[in-house]
XYZ file of C-alpha atoms in Angstrom:
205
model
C 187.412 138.225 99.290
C 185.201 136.029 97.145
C 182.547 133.975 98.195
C 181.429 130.680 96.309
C 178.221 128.852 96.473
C 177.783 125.574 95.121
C 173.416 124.985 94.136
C 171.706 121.396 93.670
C 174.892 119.479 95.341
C 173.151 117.227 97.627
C 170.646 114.307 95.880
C 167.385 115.445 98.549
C 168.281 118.844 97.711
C 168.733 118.753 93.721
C 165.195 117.143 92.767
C 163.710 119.132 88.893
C 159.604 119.317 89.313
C 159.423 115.807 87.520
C 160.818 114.530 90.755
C 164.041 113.388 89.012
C 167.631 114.200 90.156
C 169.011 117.254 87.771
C 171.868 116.006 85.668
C 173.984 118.644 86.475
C 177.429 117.706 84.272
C 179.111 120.462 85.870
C 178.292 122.189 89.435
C 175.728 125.080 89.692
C 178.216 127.887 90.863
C 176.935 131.206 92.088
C 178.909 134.376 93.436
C 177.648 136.074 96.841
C 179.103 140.172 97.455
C 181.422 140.366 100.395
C 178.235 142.351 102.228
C 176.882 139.325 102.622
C 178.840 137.922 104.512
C 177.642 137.404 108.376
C 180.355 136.125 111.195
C 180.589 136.618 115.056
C 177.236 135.600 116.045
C 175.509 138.998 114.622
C 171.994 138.884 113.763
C 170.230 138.105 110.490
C 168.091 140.578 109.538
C 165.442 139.110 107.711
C 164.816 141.742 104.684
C 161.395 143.387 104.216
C 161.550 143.058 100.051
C 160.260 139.428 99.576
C 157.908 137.131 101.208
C 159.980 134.354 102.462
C 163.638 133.515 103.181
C 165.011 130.234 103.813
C 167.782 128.636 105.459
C 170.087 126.449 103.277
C 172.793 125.265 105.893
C 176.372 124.250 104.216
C 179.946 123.566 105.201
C 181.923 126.400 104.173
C 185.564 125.812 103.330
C 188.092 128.369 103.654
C 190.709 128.954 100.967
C 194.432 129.222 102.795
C 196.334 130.168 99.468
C 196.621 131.361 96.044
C 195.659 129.355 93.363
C 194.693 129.396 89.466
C 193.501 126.063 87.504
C 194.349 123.653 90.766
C 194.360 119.818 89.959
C 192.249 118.260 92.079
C 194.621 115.676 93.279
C 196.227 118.624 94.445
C 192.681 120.577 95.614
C 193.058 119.824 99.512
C 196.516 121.770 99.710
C 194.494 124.928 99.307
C 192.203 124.943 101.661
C 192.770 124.532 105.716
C 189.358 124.622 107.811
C 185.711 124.558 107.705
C 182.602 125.710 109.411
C 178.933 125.096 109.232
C 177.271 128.596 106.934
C 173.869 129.217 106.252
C 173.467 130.758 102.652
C 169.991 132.741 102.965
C 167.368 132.529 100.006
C 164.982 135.042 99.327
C 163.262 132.037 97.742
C 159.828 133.429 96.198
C 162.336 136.233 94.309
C 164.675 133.091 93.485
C 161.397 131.786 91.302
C 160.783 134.948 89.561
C 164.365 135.318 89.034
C 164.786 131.474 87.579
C 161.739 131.388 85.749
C 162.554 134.120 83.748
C 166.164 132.810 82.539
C 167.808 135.631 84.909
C 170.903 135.943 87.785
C 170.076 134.888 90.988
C 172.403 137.252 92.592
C 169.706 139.786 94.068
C 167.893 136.714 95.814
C 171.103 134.431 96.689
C 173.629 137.653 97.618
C 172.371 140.211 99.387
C 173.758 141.699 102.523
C 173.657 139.266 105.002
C 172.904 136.035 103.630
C 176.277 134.721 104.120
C 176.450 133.806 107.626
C 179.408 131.665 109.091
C 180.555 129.734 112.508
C 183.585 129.339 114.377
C 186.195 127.888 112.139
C 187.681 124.244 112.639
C 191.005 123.383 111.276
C 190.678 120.354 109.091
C 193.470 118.433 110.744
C 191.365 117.984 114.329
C 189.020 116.267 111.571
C 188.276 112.968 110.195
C 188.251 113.476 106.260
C 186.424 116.183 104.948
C 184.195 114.122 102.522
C 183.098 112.072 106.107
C 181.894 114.812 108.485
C 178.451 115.067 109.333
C 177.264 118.809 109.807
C 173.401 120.214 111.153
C 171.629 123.216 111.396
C 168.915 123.622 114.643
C 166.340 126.250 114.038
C 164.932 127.106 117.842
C 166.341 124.188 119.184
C 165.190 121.424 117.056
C 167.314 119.869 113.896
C 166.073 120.805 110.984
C 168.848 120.059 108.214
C 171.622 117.661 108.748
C 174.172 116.719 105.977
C 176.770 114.050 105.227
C 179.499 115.318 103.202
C 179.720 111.472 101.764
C 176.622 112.564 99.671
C 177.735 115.751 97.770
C 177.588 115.129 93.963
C 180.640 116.994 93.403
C 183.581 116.736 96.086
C 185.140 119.436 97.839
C 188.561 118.593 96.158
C 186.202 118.459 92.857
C 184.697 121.983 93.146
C 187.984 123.830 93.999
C 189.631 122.455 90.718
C 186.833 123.345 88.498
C 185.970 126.524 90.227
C 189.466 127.848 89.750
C 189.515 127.146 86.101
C 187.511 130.345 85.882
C 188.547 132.224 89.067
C 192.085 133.122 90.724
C 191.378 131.601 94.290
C 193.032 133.568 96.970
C 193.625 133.518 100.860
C 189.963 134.205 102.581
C 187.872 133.392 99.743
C 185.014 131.315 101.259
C 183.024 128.140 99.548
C 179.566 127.142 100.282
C 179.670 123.323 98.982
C 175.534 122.894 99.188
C 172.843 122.487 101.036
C 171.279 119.182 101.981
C 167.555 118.831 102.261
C 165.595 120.038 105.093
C 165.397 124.090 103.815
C 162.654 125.979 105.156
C 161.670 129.476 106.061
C 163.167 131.910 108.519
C 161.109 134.293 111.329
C 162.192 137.668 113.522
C 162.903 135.508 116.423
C 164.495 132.344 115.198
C 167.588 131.486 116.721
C 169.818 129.377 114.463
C 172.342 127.034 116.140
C 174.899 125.338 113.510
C 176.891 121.840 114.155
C 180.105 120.255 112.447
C 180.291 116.478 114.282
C 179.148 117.332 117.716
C 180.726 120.573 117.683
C 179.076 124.051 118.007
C 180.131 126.306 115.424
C 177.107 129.007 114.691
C 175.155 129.980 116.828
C 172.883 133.245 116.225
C 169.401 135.187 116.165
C 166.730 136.280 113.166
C 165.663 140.266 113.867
């Protein structure tokens, strides 16, 4: 199983320090290990190596079969429900890491930092690229997303992702974060929404 993360996909999200939207040609892709990835309401366990960790909710889409070099008019055949993630940041290692022209893969894919909901089966949706999607942190909303916004499509990222990977069943794709990130605590609980549907729902130890 491979799992896919998509940085910078959401306009509030993908702002460069001039406060101008990066002109990202192609989408920022990044790779997490398959330790990372968190399901069945487990806990995070927010690591004691870095100073802060942040939430970036996302809707995950799960890959149903095997595919190489997919046109994207084609795209939506190969994938068959979604789910609200959260794709933790161990952000303050993220700067050191990005700063000095390095991979991010120590502060975007440790063990863990994958976590997923229930899944929904796309057909009990309206269109993927119209769902709305949140993430509560101790009860109060603290990102909320519009799939209408992403910068790249769903149908978009699975066409040019596959030009350099072999999608198969299982492999998972975190399409981006919206804005609204901010840091995690021992304690939080994290609730996760797709529509008005509870999908995540889990604690920070």
């Amino acid at each position: 199983m491979k799992i896919f993360g998509v940085a910078m996909n959401y306009p509030g999200h993908n702002i460069a320090p001039e406060s101008a939207l990066y002109d990202n040609v192609e989408p920022v892709v990044f790779t997490k290990a398959d330790s990372a990835l968190l399901k069945d309401r487990k806990p995070f366990f927010v690591p004691d190596w870095c100073r802060r960790v942040d939430h970036e909710a996302a809707l995950v889409v799960r890959i149903c079969r095997l595919g190489k070099c997919i046109p994207e008019r084609f795209a939506h055949r190969y994938y068959d429900a979604v789910t609200v993630g959260v794709d933790f940041t161990a952000s303050d290692v993220l700067a050191g890491l990005r700063s000095a022209g390095l991979p991010w893969e120590v502060a975007k894919g440790f063990d863990g930092s994958a976590a997923i909901g229930q899944w929904v089966d796309k057909e009990l949706l309206r269109g993927v690229q119209q769902l709305r999607f949140r993430l509560d942190v101790n009860g109060v909303a603290a990102q909320e997303g519009y799939t209408g916004d992403m910068l790249f499509g769903i149908d978009s990222l699975i066409a040019r992702i596959s030009r350099y990977f072999t999608l198969k069943t299982g492999d998972l794709l975190f399409t981006g974060t919206p804005a609204g990130v901010g840091p995690v605590a021992i304690g939080d609980h994290l609730e996760g929404y797709v529509e008005d549907r509870k999908v995540l729902d889990f604690n920070c130890k």
